[in-house]
Protein backbone atom coordinates (compact mmCIF):
# COMPACT_ATOMS: atom_id res chain seq x y z
CA UNK A 1 0.00 0.00 0.00
CA UNK A 2 0.97 3.64 -0.34
CA UNK A 3 3.16 5.11 2.34
CA UNK A 4 3.30 8.64 3.69
CA UNK A 5 3.89 11.14 0.91
CA UNK A 6 5.09 14.73 1.14
CA UNK A 7 5.27 17.56 -1.33
CA UNK A 8 7.22 19.32 -2.55
CA UNK A 9 10.37 17.27 -2.07
CA UNK A 10 12.46 20.43 -2.25
CA UNK A 11 11.54 24.06 -1.73
CA UNK A 12 13.79 27.06 -2.11
CA UNK A 13 12.34 30.36 -1.02
CA UNK A 14 13.44 33.86 -0.22
CA UNK A 15 13.53 35.20 3.30
CA UNK A 16 10.21 36.74 4.26
CA UNK A 17 8.08 34.63 1.94
CA UNK A 18 5.41 32.17 3.13
CA UNK A 19 5.63 28.46 2.34
CA UNK A 20 3.21 25.55 2.55
CA UNK A 21 4.32 21.97 2.97
CA UNK A 22 1.91 19.11 2.37
CA UNK A 23 1.63 15.67 3.94
CA UNK A 24 -0.56 12.76 2.87
CA UNK A 25 -0.60 10.17 5.65
CA UNK A 26 -1.24 6.47 5.28
CA UNK A 27 -4.94 5.85 4.77
CA UNK A 28 -6.65 5.03 8.05
CA UNK A 29 -3.94 6.45 10.28
CA UNK A 30 -5.52 8.76 12.81
CA UNK A 31 -2.32 10.22 14.23
CA UNK A 32 -0.14 12.62 12.22
CA UNK A 33 3.09 14.29 13.32
CA UNK A 34 5.34 16.97 11.91
CA UNK A 35 9.05 17.06 12.73
CA UNK A 36 11.96 19.00 11.40
CA UNK A 37 15.60 18.10 11.19
CA UNK A 38 18.06 20.92 11.02
CA UNK A 39 21.66 20.29 10.00
CA UNK A 40 23.41 18.25 12.68
CA UNK A 41 20.32 18.03 14.85
CA UNK A 42 17.90 15.28 15.75
CA UNK A 43 14.28 15.13 14.82
CA UNK A 44 12.53 18.05 16.49
CA UNK A 45 8.85 17.55 17.23
CA UNK A 46 6.65 20.35 15.89
CA UNK A 47 2.97 19.44 16.04
CA UNK A 48 0.74 16.43 16.33
CA UNK A 49 -2.85 15.66 15.27
CA UNK A 50 -4.99 12.84 16.67
CA UNK A 51 -8.37 12.30 15.07
CA UNK A 52 -10.71 15.18 15.81
CA UNK A 53 -8.92 16.25 18.97
CA UNK A 54 -7.25 19.62 19.32
CA UNK A 55 -3.70 19.41 17.97
CA UNK A 56 -0.67 19.34 20.27
CA UNK A 57 1.21 22.44 19.15
CA UNK A 58 3.77 22.37 21.94
CA UNK A 59 6.72 21.95 19.57
CA UNK A 60 6.05 24.84 17.22
CA UNK A 61 9.05 27.19 17.51
CA UNK A 62 7.16 30.43 16.87
CA UNK A 63 3.79 31.82 15.87
CA UNK A 64 5.02 31.94 12.29
CA UNK A 65 4.43 28.19 12.18
CA UNK A 66 0.95 26.71 11.88
CA UNK A 67 -0.58 23.49 10.62
CA UNK A 68 -3.95 22.20 9.59
CA UNK A 69 -5.33 18.77 9.01
CA UNK A 70 -8.40 18.72 6.84
CA UNK A 71 -10.92 15.91 7.05
CA UNK A 72 -8.65 13.93 9.32
CA UNK A 73 -6.33 13.15 6.44
CA UNK A 74 -4.09 15.58 4.52
CA UNK A 75 -2.09 18.06 6.56
CA UNK A 76 -0.47 21.33 5.59
CA UNK A 77 2.35 22.96 7.53
CA UNK A 78 2.59 26.70 6.86
CA UNK A 79 5.58 28.85 7.69
CA UNK A 80 4.98 32.56 7.39
CA UNK A 81 7.68 35.17 6.82
CA UNK A 82 10.36 32.51 6.51
CA UNK A 83 13.75 33.06 8.10
CA UNK A 84 17.07 31.48 7.24
CA UNK A 85 16.99 29.45 10.46
CA UNK A 86 13.84 27.74 9.16
CA UNK A 87 15.99 25.90 6.61
CA UNK A 88 15.68 22.20 7.44
CA UNK A 89 14.14 18.93 6.32
CA UNK A 90 10.51 18.82 7.40
CA UNK A 91 9.28 15.29 8.03
CA UNK A 92 5.74 14.09 8.41
CA UNK A 93 4.82 10.80 10.06
CA UNK A 94 1.59 8.97 10.73
CA UNK A 95 0.51 6.11 12.92
CA UNK A 96 -2.66 4.30 13.84
CA UNK A 97 -3.20 5.84 17.22
CA UNK A 98 -0.98 7.95 19.44
CA UNK A 99 -2.66 6.55 22.51
CA UNK A 100 -0.60 3.43 21.93
CA UNK A 101 3.16 3.24 21.74
CA UNK A 102 2.88 2.76 18.05
CA UNK A 103 5.39 2.75 15.24
CA UNK A 104 5.44 5.94 13.24
CA UNK A 105 5.72 5.76 9.48
CA UNK A 106 7.65 8.64 7.98
CA UNK A 107 7.39 10.38 4.65
CA UNK A 108 10.50 11.25 2.61
CA UNK A 109 10.52 14.82 3.88
CA UNK A 110 10.58 18.27 2.31
CA UNK A 111 13.93 20.01 2.21
CA UNK A 112 13.33 23.71 2.76
CA UNK A 113 16.04 26.21 1.93
CA UNK A 114 15.51 29.85 2.86
CA UNK A 115 17.89 32.18 1.06
CA UNK B 1 18.32 20.29 26.58
CA UNK B 2 18.87 17.04 24.70
CA UNK B 3 17.04 14.28 26.58
CA UNK B 4 18.14 11.58 24.15
CA UNK B 5 21.79 11.67 23.16
CA UNK B 6 23.75 9.86 20.52
CA UNK B 7 27.27 10.99 21.20
CA UNK B 8 28.88 9.37 18.18
CA UNK B 9 27.93 11.23 15.03
CA UNK B 10 29.53 8.59 12.84
CA UNK B 11 30.83 5.03 12.91
CA UNK B 12 32.70 2.92 10.36
CA UNK B 13 32.70 -0.86 10.53
CA UNK B 14 34.08 -3.56 8.30
CA UNK B 15 31.56 -5.81 6.55
CA UNK B 16 30.85 -8.94 8.59
CA UNK B 17 31.87 -7.36 11.89
CA UNK B 18 29.60 -6.12 14.65
CA UNK B 19 28.23 -2.57 14.64
CA UNK B 20 27.37 -1.10 18.04
CA UNK B 21 25.40 2.13 18.15
CA UNK B 22 24.90 3.80 21.49
CA UNK B 23 22.22 6.01 22.96
CA UNK B 24 21.94 7.69 26.36
CA UNK B 25 18.89 9.30 27.90
CA UNK B 26 18.31 11.51 30.88
CA UNK B 27 14.65 11.03 31.77
CA UNK B 28 13.95 7.98 33.91
CA UNK B 29 10.26 8.27 32.97
CA UNK B 30 10.99 7.07 29.44
CA UNK B 31 9.53 3.60 29.21
CA UNK B 32 9.73 2.64 25.56
CA UNK B 33 12.56 3.01 23.11
CA UNK B 34 12.85 2.64 19.36
CA UNK B 35 15.54 2.63 16.72
CA UNK B 36 14.92 4.07 13.26
CA UNK B 37 17.10 3.84 10.18
CA UNK B 38 17.28 6.59 7.61
CA UNK B 39 18.67 6.45 4.08
CA UNK B 40 19.44 9.68 2.20
CA UNK B 41 16.38 11.40 0.72
CA UNK B 42 14.05 8.99 2.54
CA UNK B 43 12.14 9.24 5.78
CA UNK B 44 13.23 7.22 8.82
CA UNK B 45 11.94 3.65 8.96
CA UNK B 46 11.26 1.71 12.12
CA UNK B 47 13.87 -0.92 12.93
CA UNK B 48 13.38 -2.35 16.41
CA UNK B 49 11.96 -1.36 19.78
CA UNK B 50 12.22 -2.30 23.42
CA UNK B 51 10.05 -1.79 26.44
CA UNK B 52 11.60 -0.73 29.73
CA UNK B 53 10.46 -3.98 31.33
CA UNK B 54 12.95 -5.83 29.15
CA UNK B 55 16.70 -5.61 28.84
CA UNK B 56 17.07 -7.18 25.41
CA UNK B 57 15.09 -7.54 22.22
CA UNK B 58 16.32 -9.37 19.18
CA UNK B 59 15.16 -9.37 15.56
CA UNK B 60 17.37 -11.19 13.12
CA UNK B 61 20.70 -9.43 12.86
CA UNK B 62 19.51 -6.58 15.09
CA UNK B 63 19.54 -6.65 18.88
CA UNK B 64 18.74 -3.79 21.22
CA UNK B 65 20.03 -3.81 24.78
CA UNK B 66 18.63 -1.62 27.54
CA UNK B 67 20.46 -0.76 30.76
CA UNK B 68 17.95 1.19 32.83
CA UNK B 69 20.27 1.90 35.72
CA UNK B 70 22.76 3.51 33.35
CA UNK B 71 20.01 5.08 31.20
CA UNK B 72 21.73 3.60 28.20
CA UNK B 73 20.66 1.54 25.24
CA UNK B 74 22.58 0.13 22.35
CA UNK B 75 21.82 -1.36 18.97
CA UNK B 76 23.95 -4.27 17.81
CA UNK B 77 24.05 -5.28 14.18
CA UNK B 78 25.79 -8.54 13.44
CA UNK B 79 27.01 -9.33 10.91
CA UNK B 80 27.09 -5.83 9.43
CA UNK B 81 26.34 -5.51 5.73
CA UNK B 82 27.00 -2.65 3.29
CA UNK B 83 23.23 -2.14 2.99
CA UNK B 84 23.15 -1.24 6.67
CA UNK B 85 24.97 1.99 5.87
CA UNK B 86 22.53 4.69 6.97
CA UNK B 87 21.81 7.14 9.76
CA UNK B 88 20.39 5.49 12.87
CA UNK B 89 18.14 7.42 15.24
CA UNK B 90 17.38 6.42 18.77
CA UNK B 91 13.99 7.54 20.10
CA UNK B 92 12.28 7.43 23.48
CA UNK B 93 8.63 7.67 24.30
CA UNK B 94 7.36 9.44 27.35
CA UNK B 95 3.82 9.58 28.61
CA UNK B 96 2.22 12.91 28.02
CA UNK B 97 -0.94 14.48 29.35
CA UNK B 98 -4.33 12.91 28.64
CA UNK B 99 -2.73 9.52 28.06
CA UNK B 100 -0.94 10.52 24.89
CA UNK B 101 2.72 9.97 24.21
CA UNK B 102 5.57 12.05 22.89
CA UNK B 103 8.54 10.81 20.91
CA UNK B 104 11.97 12.28 21.65
CA UNK B 105 14.63 11.61 19.03
CA UNK B 106 18.41 11.64 19.27
CA UNK B 107 20.67 13.39 16.77
CA UNK B 108 21.52 10.22 14.90
CA UNK B 109 24.66 8.19 14.17
CA UNK B 110 25.83 7.73 10.60
CA UNK B 111 26.95 4.14 10.11
CA UNK B 112 29.18 3.23 7.23
CA UNK B 113 29.81 -0.46 6.57
CA UNK B 114 32.91 -0.96 4.49
CA UNK B 115 32.96 -3.78 1.94
GROMACS .gro file of C-alpha atoms in nm:
model
  230
    1UNK     CA    1   0.000   0.000   0.000
    2UNK     CA    2   0.097   0.364  -0.034
    3UNK     CA    3   0.316   0.511   0.234
    4UNK     CA    4   0.330   0.864   0.369
    5UNK     CA    5   0.389   1.114   0.091
    6UNK     CA    6   0.509   1.473   0.114
    7UNK     CA    7   0.527   1.756  -0.133
    8UNK     CA    8   0.722   1.932  -0.255
    9UNK     CA    9   1.037   1.727  -0.207
   10UNK     CA   10   1.246   2.043  -0.225
   11UNK     CA   11   1.154   2.406  -0.173
   12UNK     CA   12   1.379   2.706  -0.211
   13UNK     CA   13   1.234   3.036  -0.102
   14UNK     CA   14   1.344   3.386  -0.022
   15UNK     CA   15   1.353   3.520   0.330
   16UNK     CA   16   1.021   3.674   0.426
   17UNK     CA   17   0.808   3.463   0.194
   18UNK     CA   18   0.541   3.217   0.313
   19UNK     CA   19   0.563   2.846   0.234
   20UNK     CA   20   0.321   2.555   0.255
   21UNK     CA   21   0.432   2.197   0.297
   22UNK     CA   22   0.191   1.911   0.237
   23UNK     CA   23   0.163   1.567   0.394
   24UNK     CA   24  -0.056   1.276   0.287
   25UNK     CA   25  -0.060   1.017   0.565
   26UNK     CA   26  -0.124   0.647   0.528
   27UNK     CA   27  -0.494   0.585   0.477
   28UNK     CA   28  -0.665   0.503   0.805
   29UNK     CA   29  -0.394   0.645   1.028
   30UNK     CA   30  -0.552   0.876   1.281
   31UNK     CA   31  -0.232   1.022   1.423
   32UNK     CA   32  -0.014   1.262   1.222
   33UNK     CA   33   0.309   1.429   1.332
   34UNK     CA   34   0.534   1.697   1.191
   35UNK     CA   35   0.905   1.706   1.273
   36UNK     CA   36   1.196   1.900   1.140
   37UNK     CA   37   1.560   1.810   1.119
   38UNK     CA   38   1.806   2.092   1.102
   39UNK     CA   39   2.166   2.029   1.000
   40UNK     CA   40   2.341   1.825   1.268
   41UNK     CA   41   2.032   1.803   1.485
   42UNK     CA   42   1.790   1.528   1.575
   43UNK     CA   43   1.428   1.513   1.482
   44UNK     CA   44   1.253   1.805   1.649
   45UNK     CA   45   0.885   1.755   1.723
   46UNK     CA   46   0.665   2.035   1.589
   47UNK     CA   47   0.297   1.944   1.604
   48UNK     CA   48   0.074   1.643   1.633
   49UNK     CA   49  -0.285   1.566   1.527
   50UNK     CA   50  -0.499   1.284   1.667
   51UNK     CA   51  -0.837   1.230   1.507
   52UNK     CA   52  -1.071   1.518   1.581
   53UNK     CA   53  -0.892   1.625   1.897
   54UNK     CA   54  -0.725   1.962   1.932
   55UNK     CA   55  -0.370   1.941   1.797
   56UNK     CA   56  -0.067   1.934   2.027
   57UNK     CA   57   0.121   2.244   1.915
   58UNK     CA   58   0.377   2.237   2.194
   59UNK     CA   59   0.672   2.195   1.957
   60UNK     CA   60   0.605   2.484   1.722
   61UNK     CA   61   0.905   2.719   1.751
   62UNK     CA   62   0.716   3.043   1.687
   63UNK     CA   63   0.379   3.182   1.587
   64UNK     CA   64   0.502   3.194   1.229
   65UNK     CA   65   0.443   2.819   1.218
   66UNK     CA   66   0.095   2.671   1.188
   67UNK     CA   67  -0.058   2.349   1.062
   68UNK     CA   68  -0.395   2.220   0.959
   69UNK     CA   69  -0.533   1.877   0.901
   70UNK     CA   70  -0.840   1.872   0.684
   71UNK     CA   71  -1.092   1.591   0.705
   72UNK     CA   72  -0.865   1.393   0.932
   73UNK     CA   73  -0.633   1.315   0.644
   74UNK     CA   74  -0.409   1.558   0.452
   75UNK     CA   75  -0.209   1.806   0.656
   76UNK     CA   76  -0.047   2.133   0.559
   77UNK     CA   77   0.235   2.296   0.753
   78UNK     CA   78   0.259   2.670   0.686
   79UNK     CA   79   0.558   2.885   0.769
   80UNK     CA   80   0.498   3.256   0.739
   81UNK     CA   81   0.768   3.517   0.682
   82UNK     CA   82   1.036   3.251   0.651
   83UNK     CA   83   1.375   3.306   0.810
   84UNK     CA   84   1.707   3.148   0.724
   85UNK     CA   85   1.699   2.945   1.046
   86UNK     CA   86   1.384   2.774   0.916
   87UNK     CA   87   1.599   2.590   0.661
   88UNK     CA   88   1.568   2.220   0.744
   89UNK     CA   89   1.414   1.893   0.632
   90UNK     CA   90   1.051   1.882   0.740
   91UNK     CA   91   0.928   1.529   0.803
   92UNK     CA   92   0.574   1.409   0.841
   93UNK     CA   93   0.482   1.080   1.006
   94UNK     CA   94   0.159   0.897   1.073
   95UNK     CA   95   0.051   0.611   1.292
   96UNK     CA   96  -0.266   0.430   1.384
   97UNK     CA   97  -0.320   0.584   1.722
   98UNK     CA   98  -0.098   0.795   1.944
   99UNK     CA   99  -0.266   0.655   2.251
  100UNK     CA  100  -0.060   0.343   2.193
  101UNK     CA  101   0.316   0.324   2.174
  102UNK     CA  102   0.288   0.276   1.805
  103UNK     CA  103   0.539   0.275   1.524
  104UNK     CA  104   0.544   0.594   1.324
  105UNK     CA  105   0.572   0.576   0.948
  106UNK     CA  106   0.765   0.864   0.798
  107UNK     CA  107   0.739   1.038   0.465
  108UNK     CA  108   1.050   1.125   0.261
  109UNK     CA  109   1.052   1.482   0.388
  110UNK     CA  110   1.058   1.827   0.231
  111UNK     CA  111   1.393   2.001   0.221
  112UNK     CA  112   1.333   2.371   0.276
  113UNK     CA  113   1.604   2.621   0.193
  114UNK     CA  114   1.551   2.985   0.286
  115UNK     CA  115   1.789   3.218   0.106
  116UNK     CA  116   1.832   2.029   2.658
  117UNK     CA  117   1.887   1.704   2.470
  118UNK     CA  118   1.704   1.428   2.658
  119UNK     CA  119   1.814   1.158   2.415
  120UNK     CA  120   2.179   1.167   2.316
  121UNK     CA  121   2.375   0.986   2.052
  122UNK     CA  122   2.727   1.099   2.120
  123UNK     CA  123   2.888   0.937   1.818
  124UNK     CA  124   2.793   1.123   1.503
  125UNK     CA  125   2.953   0.859   1.284
  126UNK     CA  126   3.083   0.503   1.291
  127UNK     CA  127   3.270   0.292   1.036
  128UNK     CA  128   3.270  -0.086   1.053
  129UNK     CA  129   3.408  -0.356   0.830
  130UNK     CA  130   3.156  -0.581   0.655
  131UNK     CA  131   3.085  -0.894   0.859
  132UNK     CA  132   3.187  -0.736   1.189
  133UNK     CA  133   2.960  -0.612   1.465
  134UNK     CA  134   2.823  -0.257   1.464
  135UNK     CA  135   2.737  -0.110   1.804
  136UNK     CA  136   2.540   0.213   1.815
  137UNK     CA  137   2.490   0.380   2.149
  138UNK     CA  138   2.222   0.601   2.296
  139UNK     CA  139   2.194   0.769   2.636
  140UNK     CA  140   1.889   0.930   2.790
  141UNK     CA  141   1.831   1.151   3.088
  142UNK     CA  142   1.465   1.103   3.177
  143UNK     CA  143   1.395   0.798   3.391
  144UNK     CA  144   1.026   0.827   3.297
  145UNK     CA  145   1.099   0.707   2.944
  146UNK     CA  146   0.953   0.360   2.921
  147UNK     CA  147   0.973   0.264   2.556
  148UNK     CA  148   1.256   0.301   2.311
  149UNK     CA  149   1.285   0.264   1.936
  150UNK     CA  150   1.554   0.263   1.672
  151UNK     CA  151   1.492   0.407   1.326
  152UNK     CA  152   1.710   0.384   1.018
  153UNK     CA  153   1.728   0.659   0.761
  154UNK     CA  154   1.867   0.645   0.408
  155UNK     CA  155   1.944   0.968   0.220
  156UNK     CA  156   1.638   1.140   0.072
  157UNK     CA  157   1.405   0.899   0.254
  158UNK     CA  158   1.214   0.924   0.578
  159UNK     CA  159   1.323   0.722   0.882
  160UNK     CA  160   1.194   0.365   0.896
  161UNK     CA  161   1.126   0.171   1.212
  162UNK     CA  162   1.387  -0.092   1.293
  163UNK     CA  163   1.338  -0.235   1.641
  164UNK     CA  164   1.196  -0.136   1.978
  165UNK     CA  165   1.222  -0.230   2.342
  166UNK     CA  166   1.005  -0.179   2.644
  167UNK     CA  167   1.160  -0.073   2.973
  168UNK     CA  168   1.046  -0.398   3.133
  169UNK     CA  169   1.295  -0.583   2.915
  170UNK     CA  170   1.670  -0.561   2.884
  171UNK     CA  171   1.707  -0.718   2.541
  172UNK     CA  172   1.509  -0.754   2.222
  173UNK     CA  173   1.632  -0.937   1.918
  174UNK     CA  174   1.516  -0.937   1.556
  175UNK     CA  175   1.737  -1.119   1.312
  176UNK     CA  176   2.070  -0.943   1.286
  177UNK     CA  177   1.951  -0.658   1.509
  178UNK     CA  178   1.954  -0.665   1.888
  179UNK     CA  179   1.874  -0.379   2.122
  180UNK     CA  180   2.003  -0.381   2.478
  181UNK     CA  181   1.863  -0.162   2.754
  182UNK     CA  182   2.046  -0.076   3.076
  183UNK     CA  183   1.795   0.119   3.283
  184UNK     CA  184   2.027   0.190   3.572
  185UNK     CA  185   2.276   0.351   3.335
  186UNK     CA  186   2.001   0.508   3.120
  187UNK     CA  187   2.173   0.360   2.820
  188UNK     CA  188   2.066   0.154   2.524
  189UNK     CA  189   2.258   0.013   2.235
  190UNK     CA  190   2.182  -0.136   1.897
  191UNK     CA  191   2.395  -0.427   1.781
  192UNK     CA  192   2.405  -0.528   1.418
  193UNK     CA  193   2.579  -0.854   1.344
  194UNK     CA  194   2.701  -0.933   1.091
  195UNK     CA  195   2.709  -0.583   0.943
  196UNK     CA  196   2.634  -0.551   0.573
  197UNK     CA  197   2.700  -0.265   0.329
  198UNK     CA  198   2.323  -0.214   0.299
  199UNK     CA  199   2.315  -0.124   0.667
  200UNK     CA  200   2.497   0.199   0.587
  201UNK     CA  201   2.253   0.469   0.697
  202UNK     CA  202   2.181   0.714   0.976
  203UNK     CA  203   2.039   0.549   1.287
  204UNK     CA  204   1.814   0.742   1.524
  205UNK     CA  205   1.738   0.642   1.877
  206UNK     CA  206   1.399   0.754   2.010
  207UNK     CA  207   1.228   0.743   2.348
  208UNK     CA  208   0.863   0.767   2.430
  209UNK     CA  209   0.736   0.944   2.735
  210UNK     CA  210   0.382   0.958   2.861
  211UNK     CA  211   0.222   1.291   2.802
  212UNK     CA  212  -0.094   1.448   2.935
  213UNK     CA  213  -0.433   1.291   2.864
  214UNK     CA  214  -0.273   0.952   2.806
  215UNK     CA  215  -0.094   1.052   2.489
  216UNK     CA  216   0.272   0.997   2.421
  217UNK     CA  217   0.557   1.205   2.289
  218UNK     CA  218   0.854   1.081   2.091
  219UNK     CA  219   1.197   1.228   2.165
  220UNK     CA  220   1.463   1.161   1.903
  221UNK     CA  221   1.841   1.164   1.927
  222UNK     CA  222   2.067   1.339   1.677
  223UNK     CA  223   2.152   1.022   1.490
  224UNK     CA  224   2.466   0.819   1.417
  225UNK     CA  225   2.583   0.773   1.060
  226UNK     CA  226   2.695   0.414   1.011
  227UNK     CA  227   2.918   0.323   0.723
  228UNK     CA  228   2.981  -0.046   0.657
  229UNK     CA  229   3.291  -0.096   0.449
  230UNK     CA  230   3.296  -0.378   0.194
   0.00000   0.00000   0.00000
